[in-house]
Amino acid sequence: MKYQAPRGVKDLLPPESELFRLLEDEVREVFGRSGFREIRLPLFESADLFARSIGESTDIVEKEMYLFSGKGGESLALRPEGTASLIRAAIEHRLAEPGRLERLFYQGPMFRHERPQAGRLRQFHQAGAEILGSSDPDDDVDLIATVSRHAGISRVPASRLLINSMGCPECRPGYREILVDYLEKNHDLLCETCRRRTKTNPLRVLDCKIPSCQPVLESAPHLVEFLCPASRSHFDRVCRGLEGEGISFTVSHRLVRGLDYYTETAFEWVSDALGAQSTWAAGGRYNGLVRHLGGGDVPGVGLAIGIERLFLLRELAGTLPQKAGAAVHLAVHPLEEAARPYAHRILASLRDNGISAVGIFGQTRLKKAFLQAEREGALFIGLLGGDELSTGTITIKHLATGIQKSLPTFPPEYLSKALREPWTPDPV
RNA sequence: GUGAGUGUAGCUCAAGGGCAGAGCACUGGACUGUGGCUCCAGGGGUUGGGGGUUCGAAACCCCUCACUCACCCCA
């Protein structure tokens, strides 16, 4: 085979492509019903934007970005995630302004140069929703509810919601010191990576999954116990709000975001049914990000859903959205040369009237035409021969029931209407 | 980037040093205006690629590529 798709990217063929589209549509609808409006963002940006927003020392920026140069030599990158672009666009077009509240969502492919694995691709899809301009805990609750209720939990097997608080610039530095103290005391019990991170990014140490580190990390001081009154209150109100909504969650003290402009609430939806990549949606509050990217003092909270992961989970649970109706309504088959122009006219008029129709032209045997119609998912087959030509009719057979009728092809609205109505035998 | 497992027809898989096969799918026929069934026939392969061992390699050895899963990281 001379050419094949690059590593880690997938061709999506029918029927999966159709189901994938339905799932994307459903997510779009869910966000739309919660008041989010779609923003269409470019697939590449200045590489520097991602370095600044995601963080210089993250794996994504250090080794996973697809980098390339523009003609002028500027450094560009395929987007590894959506939030950075969205914030950039919001600042650029004055949607992120102090005092203004904006709900936006995006959907589309993201690119990370990682080793492919179950639920992990080099080109994958995310749908994300962001609320800019609100620091109200009820907006955290509402955002979480949107996913938990509607995209969600009930349709995803073995799914759990984890939440935690990252604190704020007032209280996190204090906690960080306490944590570093603790980690240094237990230095000898930690793995190589954790020792390094104790110095570079102590909060991330809590994320370590190496078994030998677990006892130390489990008994590490919890950030929520060191929150300042304001952060404490924000977190309590989010938790109470979720309880009030009847959304169950677990406070996970080990759930962290490594970067400073992530503040207050962090949350993740995980499922054990997914393999090693257990997170299928994640989000949090980022009250410092807009300012960090050169905008005003505008708080924000957002999340992203991994569409492939959601797809896998819902496929497993049998809860993918169902395809409505047949792929093709009517397959038209001319039985002789003279009927071909007639067939084209009928196809055109059906399509004009909103009916999906295909022509079956290449088959010499009627049996083959039937088989082809079925293969294309047609509901009806329409036959055109000498009789039909001379009387201006078409012989239509409902493939599932075998019920057959002869219908006039003029006016075209009549035929379209008949094809949409329940197909029962004519009274004798 | 590291590790393990797997690569044979379009798909699912046999053959474990001695003729590369089956089922499904595909094409044609039985069957020229009425399908799904059945029967018959046919096309399809440098056994992922390269090198080596051997009289002989799909099989054994080395290299390489790809896929899968895991580490790592994350959606």
Short mmCIF file of C-alpha atoms (C1' of nucleotides) in Angstrom, two decimals:
data_model
loop_
_atom_site.label_atom_id
_atom_site.label_comp_id
_atom_site.label_asym_id
_atom_site.label_seq_id
_atom_site.Cartn_x
_atom_site.Cartn_y
_atom_site.Cartn_z
CA MET A 1 0.00 0.00 0.00
CA LYS A 2 1.63 3.20 -1.13
CA TYR A 3 -0.16 5.76 0.97
CA GLN A 4 -1.82 5.46 4.31
CA ALA A 5 -3.08 7.96 6.84
CA PRO A 6 -0.38 9.46 9.06
CA ARG A 7 0.05 7.88 12.43
CA GLY A 8 -2.57 8.70 15.00
CA VAL A 9 -5.15 10.14 12.62
CA LYS A 10 -8.28 8.38 11.50
CA ASP A 11 -10.52 8.26 8.48
CA LEU A 12 -14.09 8.24 9.66
CA LEU A 13 -16.23 6.18 7.27
CA PRO A 14 -19.98 5.66 7.05
CA PRO A 15 -21.83 4.70 9.12
CA GLU A 16 -19.58 5.82 12.01
CA SER A 17 -19.10 9.21 10.36
CA GLU A 18 -22.85 9.74 10.47
CA LEU A 19 -23.13 8.74 14.11
CA PHE A 20 -20.19 10.98 14.96
CA ARG A 21 -21.92 13.88 13.27
CA LEU A 22 -25.12 13.17 15.20
CA LEU A 23 -23.19 13.21 18.46
CA GLU A 24 -21.55 16.51 17.53
CA ASP A 25 -24.97 17.90 16.67
CA GLU A 26 -26.32 16.75 20.00
CA VAL A 27 -23.52 18.47 21.91
CA ARG A 28 -24.05 21.62 19.86
CA GLU A 29 -27.74 21.48 20.73
CA VAL A 30 -27.03 20.95 24.44
CA PHE A 31 -24.71 23.95 24.60
CA GLY A 32 -27.14 26.00 22.53
CA ARG A 33 -29.99 25.26 24.90
CA SER A 34 -27.85 26.52 27.76
CA GLY A 35 -27.33 29.82 25.96
CA PHE A 36 -23.90 29.28 24.45
CA ARG A 37 -23.35 30.67 20.98
CA GLU A 38 -20.89 29.16 18.59
CA ILE A 39 -17.58 30.77 17.81
CA ARG A 40 -15.62 29.50 14.81
CA LEU A 41 -11.92 29.60 15.49
CA PRO A 42 -8.89 29.05 13.26
CA LEU A 43 -7.13 25.69 13.35
CA PHE A 44 -3.76 27.36 13.84
CA GLU A 45 -2.49 30.28 15.83
CA SER A 46 0.76 31.92 16.75
CA ALA A 47 2.68 29.24 18.67
CA ASP A 48 3.39 31.78 21.35
CA LEU A 49 -0.31 32.05 22.24
CA PHE A 50 -0.40 28.40 23.30
CA ALA A 51 2.91 28.61 25.12
CA ARG A 52 1.56 31.52 27.14
CA SER A 53 -1.87 30.16 27.89
CA ILE A 54 -1.18 26.47 28.38
CA GLY A 55 2.20 27.01 30.01
CA GLU A 56 5.80 26.79 28.79
CA SER A 57 6.66 23.81 30.93
CA THR A 58 3.70 21.58 30.05
CA ASP A 59 4.16 18.51 27.87
CA ILE A 60 1.71 19.94 25.38
CA VAL A 61 3.89 22.96 24.71
CA GLU A 62 7.24 21.29 25.25
CA LYS A 63 6.83 18.36 22.92
CA GLU A 64 3.35 17.86 21.52
CA MET A 65 2.65 20.86 19.31
CA TYR A 66 2.65 20.65 15.53
CA LEU A 67 4.83 23.64 14.69
CA PHE A 68 5.39 25.24 11.32
CA SER A 69 6.55 28.52 9.90
CA GLY A 70 4.57 31.05 7.91
CA LYS A 71 6.06 32.60 4.79
CA GLY A 72 7.29 35.51 6.84
CA GLY A 73 9.03 33.18 9.25
CA GLU A 74 6.50 33.56 12.06
CA SER A 75 6.13 30.52 14.29
CA LEU A 76 2.68 28.93 14.03
CA ALA A 77 1.11 25.88 15.64
CA LEU A 78 -1.89 23.67 14.97
CA ARG A 79 -4.12 24.21 17.97
CA PRO A 80 -3.68 21.64 20.75
CA GLU A 81 -6.81 22.89 22.52
CA GLY A 82 -9.52 25.49 22.14
CA THR A 83 -9.55 27.78 25.14
CA ALA A 84 -6.46 29.76 24.14
CA SER A 85 -7.91 30.59 20.72
CA LEU A 86 -11.27 31.46 22.18
CA ILE A 87 -9.81 33.86 24.73
CA ARG A 88 -7.58 35.41 22.08
CA ALA A 89 -10.55 35.96 19.79
CA ALA A 90 -12.70 37.28 22.62
CA ILE A 91 -10.06 39.84 23.57
CA GLU A 92 -9.39 40.76 19.94
CA HIS A 93 -13.06 41.36 19.18
CA ARG A 94 -13.93 42.99 22.50
CA LEU A 95 -16.15 40.20 23.76
CA ALA A 96 -14.10 39.91 26.94
CA GLU A 97 -14.69 43.20 28.65
CA PRO A 98 -15.07 43.90 32.37
CA GLY A 99 -18.74 43.87 33.23
CA ARG A 100 -19.81 42.01 30.11
CA LEU A 101 -20.99 38.40 30.25
CA GLU A 102 -20.50 36.21 27.21
CA ARG A 103 -21.29 32.51 26.72
CA LEU A 104 -19.42 30.92 23.82
CA PHE A 105 -18.82 27.42 22.56
CA TYR A 106 -16.52 25.93 19.96
CA GLN A 107 -16.25 22.55 18.36
CA GLY A 108 -13.66 20.99 16.12
CA PRO A 109 -10.38 19.16 15.65
CA MET A 110 -7.36 19.60 17.90
CA PHE A 111 -3.82 18.37 17.28
CA ARG A 112 -1.25 16.92 19.63
CA HIS A 113 1.79 14.89 18.70
CA GLU A 114 1.37 12.08 21.22
CA ARG A 115 1.78 8.34 21.01
CA PRO A 116 -1.63 7.03 19.96
CA GLN A 117 -3.56 4.83 22.35
CA ALA A 118 -7.13 3.93 23.23
CA GLY A 119 -9.01 7.26 23.40
CA ARG A 120 -5.95 9.23 22.36
CA LEU A 121 -5.36 10.45 18.82
CA ARG A 122 -3.10 12.99 17.18
CA GLN A 123 -6.08 14.66 15.58
CA PHE A 124 -9.05 14.50 17.90
CA HIS A 125 -12.17 16.54 18.48
CA GLN A 126 -13.28 18.67 21.34
CA ALA A 127 -16.35 20.71 22.07
CA GLY A 128 -15.90 23.37 24.66
CA ALA A 129 -18.05 25.97 26.38
CA GLU A 130 -16.77 29.05 28.17
CA ILE A 131 -18.49 31.71 30.26
CA LEU A 132 -16.54 34.97 30.25
CA GLY A 133 -17.22 37.81 32.65
CA SER A 134 -18.71 35.91 35.57
CA SER A 135 -17.10 35.00 38.86
CA ASP A 136 -20.37 33.76 40.31
CA PRO A 137 -20.27 30.19 41.68
CA ASP A 138 -23.72 29.55 40.25
CA ASP A 139 -22.23 29.89 36.79
CA ASP A 140 -19.80 27.09 37.70
CA VAL A 141 -22.78 25.04 38.81
CA ASP A 142 -24.77 25.81 35.69
CA LEU A 143 -21.89 24.88 33.41
CA ILE A 144 -21.33 21.60 35.21
CA ALA A 145 -25.04 20.87 35.16
CA THR A 146 -25.18 21.43 31.41
CA VAL A 147 -22.77 18.56 30.85
CA SER A 148 -23.84 16.31 33.70
CA ARG A 149 -27.51 16.55 32.85
CA HIS A 150 -27.60 16.67 29.13
CA ALA A 151 -24.36 15.44 27.57
CA GLY A 152 -24.22 13.14 30.19
CA ILE A 153 -23.77 11.07 33.07
CA SER A 154 -26.83 8.93 32.59
CA ARG A 155 -25.75 8.01 29.10
CA VAL A 156 -22.11 7.40 29.93
CA PRO A 157 -21.24 4.14 31.67
CA ALA A 158 -19.42 4.23 35.03
CA SER A 159 -19.06 8.00 34.95
CA ARG A 160 -18.15 10.09 37.97
CA LEU A 161 -17.74 13.83 38.50
CA LEU A 162 -14.68 14.93 40.46
CA ILE A 163 -14.24 18.46 41.73
CA ASN A 164 -11.69 20.41 43.70
CA SER A 165 -10.68 24.00 44.38
CA MET A 166 -7.41 25.51 43.19
CA GLY A 167 -7.77 28.49 45.48
CA CYS A 168 -6.78 31.94 44.31
CA PRO A 169 -3.68 34.16 44.29
CA GLU A 170 -4.49 35.05 47.92
CA CYS A 171 -4.40 31.57 49.38
CA ARG A 172 -2.60 29.26 46.97
CA PRO A 173 0.94 30.53 47.61
CA GLY A 174 0.50 29.76 51.31
CA TYR A 175 -0.70 26.27 50.57
CA ARG A 176 2.06 25.75 48.07
CA GLU A 177 4.63 26.39 50.80
CA ILE A 178 2.94 23.96 53.16
CA LEU A 179 2.80 21.34 50.40
CA VAL A 180 6.45 21.83 49.43
CA ASP A 181 7.41 21.47 53.07
CA TYR A 182 5.48 18.22 53.31
CA LEU A 183 6.89 16.87 50.05
CA GLU A 184 10.45 17.71 51.03
CA LYS A 185 9.99 15.93 54.35
CA ASN A 186 8.91 12.84 52.45
CA HIS A 187 11.43 13.36 49.67
CA ASP A 188 12.88 9.86 50.02
CA LEU A 189 9.51 8.17 49.46
CA LEU A 190 8.76 9.92 46.18
CA CYS A 191 9.64 8.99 42.60
CA GLU A 192 12.17 10.84 40.47
CA THR A 193 9.52 12.89 38.66
CA CYS A 194 7.81 13.94 41.86
CA ARG A 195 11.10 15.10 43.35
CA ARG A 196 11.74 17.25 40.32
CA ARG A 197 8.21 18.63 40.32
CA THR A 198 8.41 19.49 44.01
CA LYS A 199 10.67 22.27 42.84
CA THR A 200 9.17 23.16 39.46
CA ASN A 201 5.43 22.62 39.91
CA PRO A 202 4.52 21.21 43.32
CA LEU A 203 0.76 21.04 42.73
CA ARG A 204 1.33 18.67 39.83
CA VAL A 205 3.00 16.20 42.18
CA LEU A 206 -0.47 15.41 43.51
CA ASP A 207 -1.33 14.15 40.04
CA CYS A 208 1.32 11.41 40.09
CA LYS A 209 -0.02 7.92 39.49
CA ILE A 210 3.03 5.87 40.39
CA PRO A 211 1.93 3.32 43.02
CA SER A 212 4.86 3.87 45.35
CA CYS A 213 4.05 7.57 45.64
CA GLN A 214 0.41 7.03 46.55
CA PRO A 215 0.67 6.68 50.36
CA VAL A 216 2.59 9.95 50.68
CA LEU A 217 0.26 11.81 48.35
CA GLU A 218 -2.91 10.44 49.90
CA SER A 219 -2.00 11.92 53.26
CA ALA A 220 -0.67 15.18 51.85
CA PRO A 221 -2.32 18.36 53.17
CA HIS A 222 -5.48 19.24 51.25
CA LEU A 223 -5.70 22.54 49.45
CA VAL A 224 -9.33 23.04 50.43
CA GLU A 225 -8.31 23.23 54.09
CA PHE A 226 -6.12 26.24 53.41
CA LEU A 227 -8.47 28.30 51.27
CA CYS A 228 -8.96 31.95 52.06
CA PRO A 229 -12.49 32.94 53.14
CA ALA A 230 -13.46 34.09 49.64
CA SER A 231 -12.25 30.92 47.92
CA ARG A 232 -13.70 28.77 50.66
CA SER A 233 -17.05 30.44 50.18
CA HIS A 234 -16.88 30.05 46.39
CA PHE A 235 -16.12 26.35 46.69
CA ASP A 236 -18.83 25.75 49.29
CA ARG A 237 -21.39 27.49 47.13
CA VAL A 238 -20.43 25.38 44.12
CA CYS A 239 -20.74 22.20 46.19
CA ARG A 240 -24.05 23.24 47.70
CA GLY A 241 -25.31 24.28 44.30
CA LEU A 242 -24.51 20.89 42.82
CA GLU A 243 -26.17 19.14 45.74
CA GLY A 244 -29.21 21.32 45.20
CA GLU A 245 -29.31 20.24 41.59
CA GLY A 246 -29.07 16.62 42.62
CA ILE A 247 -25.77 16.20 40.80
CA SER A 248 -23.52 13.77 42.61
CA PHE A 249 -19.80 14.45 42.76
CA THR A 250 -16.70 13.53 44.69
CA VAL A 251 -14.29 16.09 46.08
CA SER A 252 -10.92 14.96 44.80
CA HIS A 253 -8.04 16.58 46.63
CA ARG A 254 -5.62 15.31 44.03
CA LEU A 255 -7.35 16.96 41.08
CA VAL A 256 -5.18 19.92 40.08
CA ARG A 257 -4.33 22.36 37.34
CA GLY A 258 -0.70 23.24 37.14
CA LEU A 259 -0.90 26.86 36.05
CA ASP A 260 -1.38 30.01 38.05
CA TYR A 261 -4.28 31.55 36.20
CA TYR A 262 -6.46 28.54 36.93
CA THR A 263 -8.34 29.50 40.04
CA GLU A 264 -11.09 28.18 42.26
CA THR A 265 -13.08 25.32 40.80
CA ALA A 266 -11.54 22.46 38.84
CA PHE A 267 -13.65 19.53 37.66
CA GLU A 268 -13.42 16.38 35.57
CA TRP A 269 -15.75 13.70 34.40
CA VAL A 270 -14.06 10.31 34.38
CA SER A 271 -15.15 6.82 33.47
CA ASP A 272 -13.48 3.51 34.20
CA ALA A 273 -14.93 2.08 31.01
CA LEU A 274 -12.51 4.06 28.86
CA GLY A 275 -9.19 2.34 29.50
CA ALA A 276 -6.20 4.31 30.68
CA GLN A 277 -7.51 7.62 29.36
CA SER A 278 -10.28 7.94 31.87
CA THR A 279 -11.19 11.62 31.53
CA TRP A 280 -13.87 12.35 28.95
CA ALA A 281 -14.57 15.96 29.88
CA ALA A 282 -12.82 18.48 32.06
CA GLY A 283 -12.91 22.12 32.97
CA GLY A 284 -12.38 24.75 35.53
CA ARG A 285 -12.26 28.40 36.41
CA TYR A 286 -9.52 30.65 35.06
CA ASN A 287 -9.95 34.08 36.58
CA GLY A 288 -6.44 35.15 35.59
CA LEU A 289 -6.28 33.96 32.01
CA VAL A 290 -7.81 36.87 30.11
CA ARG A 291 -5.49 39.30 31.83
CA HIS A 292 -2.57 36.95 31.31
CA LEU A 293 -3.23 37.04 27.56
CA GLY A 294 -3.34 40.80 27.46
CA GLY A 295 -7.02 41.46 28.06
CA GLY A 296 -8.84 43.13 30.89
CA ASP A 297 -9.63 41.79 34.32
CA VAL A 298 -12.28 39.34 33.15
CA PRO A 299 -12.95 36.11 35.03
CA GLY A 300 -13.96 32.96 33.22
CA VAL A 301 -15.03 29.37 33.63
CA GLY A 302 -15.14 26.71 30.95
CA LEU A 303 -14.86 23.09 30.02
CA ALA A 304 -14.12 20.80 27.10
CA ILE A 305 -15.55 17.45 26.10
CA GLY A 306 -13.42 14.89 24.27
CA ILE A 307 -15.79 13.88 21.51
CA GLU A 308 -14.04 10.63 20.55
CA ARG A 309 -14.04 9.57 24.19
CA LEU A 310 -17.69 10.47 24.64
CA PHE A 311 -18.38 8.55 21.44
CA LEU A 312 -16.55 5.44 22.69
CA LEU A 313 -18.37 5.52 26.00
CA ARG A 314 -21.80 6.01 24.53
CA GLU A 315 -21.18 3.40 21.88
CA LEU A 316 -20.28 0.99 24.67
CA ALA A 317 -23.44 1.90 26.56
CA GLY A 318 -25.59 1.80 23.43
CA THR A 319 -26.69 5.39 24.01
CA LEU A 320 -25.43 7.06 20.86
CA PRO A 321 -28.00 9.29 19.15
CA GLN A 322 -30.11 7.36 16.68
CA LYS A 323 -30.10 8.06 13.00
CA ALA A 324 -33.50 9.24 11.90
CA GLY A 325 -35.03 7.77 8.76
CA ALA A 326 -33.56 6.11 5.70
CA ALA A 327 -30.40 7.33 4.03
CA VAL A 328 -32.20 7.48 0.72
CA HIS A 329 -35.93 7.85 0.35
CA LEU A 330 -36.36 6.63 -3.19
CA ALA A 331 -34.10 4.82 -5.65
CA VAL A 332 -35.22 5.38 -9.23
CA HIS A 333 -34.40 2.71 -11.78
CA PRO A 334 -35.03 3.15 -15.52
CA LEU A 335 -35.77 -0.19 -17.13
CA GLU A 336 -34.91 0.89 -20.65
CA GLU A 337 -32.89 3.52 -22.47
CA ALA A 338 -35.89 5.69 -23.30
CA ALA A 339 -36.77 6.05 -19.62
CA ARG A 340 -33.43 7.57 -18.60
CA PRO A 341 -34.31 11.24 -19.25
CA TYR A 342 -37.63 10.62 -17.48
CA ALA A 343 -35.72 9.24 -14.48
CA HIS A 344 -33.53 12.35 -14.34
CA ARG A 345 -36.56 14.63 -14.37
CA ILE A 346 -38.16 12.69 -11.53
CA LEU A 347 -34.95 12.77 -9.47
CA ALA A 348 -34.74 16.53 -9.92
CA SER A 349 -38.34 17.15 -8.92
CA LEU A 350 -38.15 14.89 -5.86
CA ARG A 351 -34.97 16.58 -4.67
CA ASP A 352 -36.58 19.97 -5.24
CA ASN A 353 -39.32 18.81 -2.92
CA GLY A 354 -36.95 17.73 -0.20
CA ILE A 355 -36.86 14.00 -0.87
CA SER A 356 -33.50 12.26 -1.04
CA ALA A 357 -33.33 10.21 -4.20
CA VAL A 358 -30.72 8.31 -6.20
CA GLY A 359 -30.71 6.93 -9.71
CA ILE A 360 -29.73 3.33 -10.33
CA PHE A 361 -28.40 3.48 -13.85
CA GLY A 362 -25.69 0.89 -14.26
CA GLN A 363 -27.65 -2.26 -13.52
CA THR A 364 -28.96 -4.38 -16.36
CA ARG A 365 -30.77 -6.85 -14.20
CA LEU A 366 -33.68 -5.85 -12.08
CA LYS A 367 -32.46 -8.03 -9.25
CA LYS A 368 -29.22 -6.05 -9.14
CA ALA A 369 -31.15 -2.80 -9.04
CA PHE A 370 -33.09 -3.99 -5.99
CA LEU A 371 -29.90 -5.07 -4.27
CA GLN A 372 -28.23 -1.76 -5.03
CA ALA A 373 -31.25 0.16 -3.70
CA GLU A 374 -31.06 -1.78 -0.45
CA ARG A 375 -27.34 -1.30 -0.17
CA GLU A 376 -27.83 2.45 -0.37
CA GLY A 377 -30.39 2.32 2.39
CA ALA A 378 -33.38 3.23 0.23
CA LEU A 379 -36.89 3.06 1.61
CA PHE A 380 -38.56 2.74 -1.81
CA ILE A 381 -37.57 1.70 -5.28
CA GLY A 382 -39.24 3.33 -8.29
CA LEU A 383 -39.36 1.56 -11.65
CA LEU A 384 -39.66 3.34 -14.99
CA GLY A 385 -40.33 1.37 -18.17
CA GLY A 386 -42.43 1.62 -21.27
CA ASP A 387 -45.75 1.42 -19.43
CA GLU A 388 -44.83 4.17 -16.98
CA LEU A 389 -43.42 6.33 -19.74
CA SER A 390 -46.61 6.21 -21.79
CA THR A 391 -48.94 6.83 -18.85
CA GLY A 392 -46.79 9.40 -16.99
CA THR A 393 -46.57 7.25 -13.87
CA ILE A 394 -43.96 5.53 -11.77
CA THR A 395 -44.22 2.11 -10.16
CA ILE A 396 -43.09 2.40 -6.58
CA LYS A 397 -42.43 -0.45 -4.19
CA HIS A 398 -41.87 -0.15 -0.47
CA LEU A 399 -38.85 -2.38 0.08
CA ALA A 400 -39.62 -3.42 3.63
CA THR A 401 -43.25 -4.47 3.10
CA GLY A 402 -43.34 -5.18 -0.61
CA ILE A 403 -46.42 -2.99 -1.00
CA GLN A 404 -46.46 -1.57 -4.51
CA LYS A 405 -48.37 1.29 -6.13
CA SER A 406 -48.51 3.07 -9.44
CA LEU A 407 -48.45 6.82 -8.98
CA PRO A 408 -48.63 9.73 -11.42
CA THR A 409 -45.42 11.77 -11.60
CA PHE A 410 -47.22 15.02 -12.26
CA PRO A 411 -47.60 17.33 -10.45
CA PRO A 412 -44.33 16.60 -8.62
CA GLU A 413 -45.75 17.70 -5.26
CA TYR A 414 -48.26 14.88 -5.41
CA LEU A 415 -45.58 12.20 -5.70
CA SER A 416 -43.48 13.75 -2.92
CA LYS A 417 -46.49 13.90 -0.66
CA ALA A 418 -47.43 10.30 -1.33
CA LEU A 419 -43.92 9.15 -0.49
CA ARG A 420 -44.03 10.89 2.85
CA GLU A 421 -47.35 9.43 3.94
CA PRO A 422 -47.74 6.06 5.64
CA TRP A 423 -47.50 3.41 2.96
CA THR A 424 -50.54 1.16 3.11
CA PRO A 425 -52.15 -0.95 0.41
CA ASP A 426 -54.77 0.80 -1.70
CA PRO A 427 -58.32 -0.22 -0.76
CA VAL A 428 -59.55 -2.77 -3.27
"C1'" G B 1 10.03 9.50 24.01
"C1'" U B 2 9.90 4.10 26.66
"C1'" G B 3 7.83 -0.96 26.88
"C1'" A B 4 4.83 -5.19 25.47
"C1'" G B 5 1.66 -7.70 22.01
"C1'" U B 6 0.06 -8.27 16.94
"C1'" G B 7 0.77 -7.85 11.24
"C1'" U B 8 -1.66 -13.82 6.07
"C1'" A B 9 -7.51 -11.93 0.42
"C1'" G B 10 -11.92 -6.03 1.19
"C1'" C B 11 -13.38 -8.18 6.55
"C1'" U B 12 -12.84 -12.21 10.45
"C1'" C B 13 -9.28 -15.83 10.87
"C1'" A B 14 -6.63 -21.04 9.58
"C1'" A B 15 -2.09 -23.22 7.99
"C1'" G B 16 3.92 -23.64 13.45
"C1'" G B 17 9.92 -25.61 7.85
"C1'" G B 18 7.29 -29.04 2.41
"C1'" C B 19 1.30 -26.94 -3.23
"C1'" A B 20 -1.32 -20.18 0.94
"C1'" G B 21 -6.58 -21.83 2.61
"C1'" A B 22 -11.85 -21.21 4.77
"C1'" G B 23 -16.17 -18.26 6.03
"C1'" C B 24 -18.27 -13.64 4.95
"C1'" A B 25 -17.99 -9.80 1.17
"C1'" C B 26 -17.29 -8.90 -4.23
"C1'" U B 27 -18.17 -10.29 -9.73
"C1'" G B 28 -20.73 -13.45 -13.30
"C1'" G B 29 -24.45 -17.23 -14.23
"C1'" A B 30 -28.99 -20.43 -13.14
"C1'" C B 31 -32.81 -15.73 -13.49
"C1'" U B 32 -34.34 -10.01 -19.84
"C1'" G B 33 -40.59 -5.84 -15.86
"C1'" U B 34 -40.16 -7.37 -9.41
"C1'" G B 35 -35.40 -7.91 -4.26
"C1'" G B 36 -33.89 -10.50 0.31
"C1'" C B 37 -33.34 -17.38 -0.24
"C1'" U B 38 -30.75 -21.26 -2.76
"C1'" C B 39 -27.23 -23.48 -6.11
"C1'" C B 40 -22.95 -23.16 -9.61
"C1'" A B 41 -18.66 -20.63 -11.29
"C1'" G B 42 -15.02 -16.71 -10.98
"C1'" G B 43 -11.69 -12.73 -9.56
"C1'" G B 44 -8.72 -11.59 -6.06
"C1'" G B 45 -2.10 -12.46 -2.07
"C1'" U B 46 5.14 -10.27 -3.65
"C1'" U B 47 1.88 -13.75 3.88
"C1'" G B 48 3.49 -5.25 6.09
"C1'" G B 49 8.69 -4.15 3.85
"C1'" G B 50 14.04 -5.43 3.60
"C1'" G B 51 17.93 -8.71 4.71
"C1'" G B 52 19.66 -13.52 6.66
"C1'" U B 53 19.55 -19.13 7.90
"C1'" U B 54 17.84 -23.41 4.80
"C1'" C B 55 17.55 -27.93 -0.72
"C1'" G B 56 13.00 -25.40 0.76
"C1'" A B 57 10.50 -19.73 5.03
"C1'" A B 58 3.93 -17.22 6.06
"C1'" A B 59 6.55 -19.97 9.95
"C1'" C B 60 13.25 -19.52 12.50
"C1'" C B 61 16.96 -15.01 13.17
"C1'" C B 62 18.13 -9.59 12.47
"C1'" C B 63 16.52 -4.72 10.89
"C1'" U B 64 12.53 -1.61 9.60
"C1'" C B 65 7.45 0.09 9.19
"C1'" A B 66 2.47 -0.04 10.81
"C1'" C B 67 -1.42 -1.20 14.22
"C1'" U B 68 -3.05 -2.18 19.33
"C1'" C B 69 -2.46 -1.62 24.45
"C1'" A B 70 0.24 0.34 28.52
"C1'" C B 71 3.91 4.07 30.67
"C1'" C B 72 3.98 9.26 30.20
"C1'" C B 73 0.53 13.02 29.37
"C1'" C B 74 -4.11 14.53 28.70
"C1'" A B 75 -10.05 15.62 26.23
#
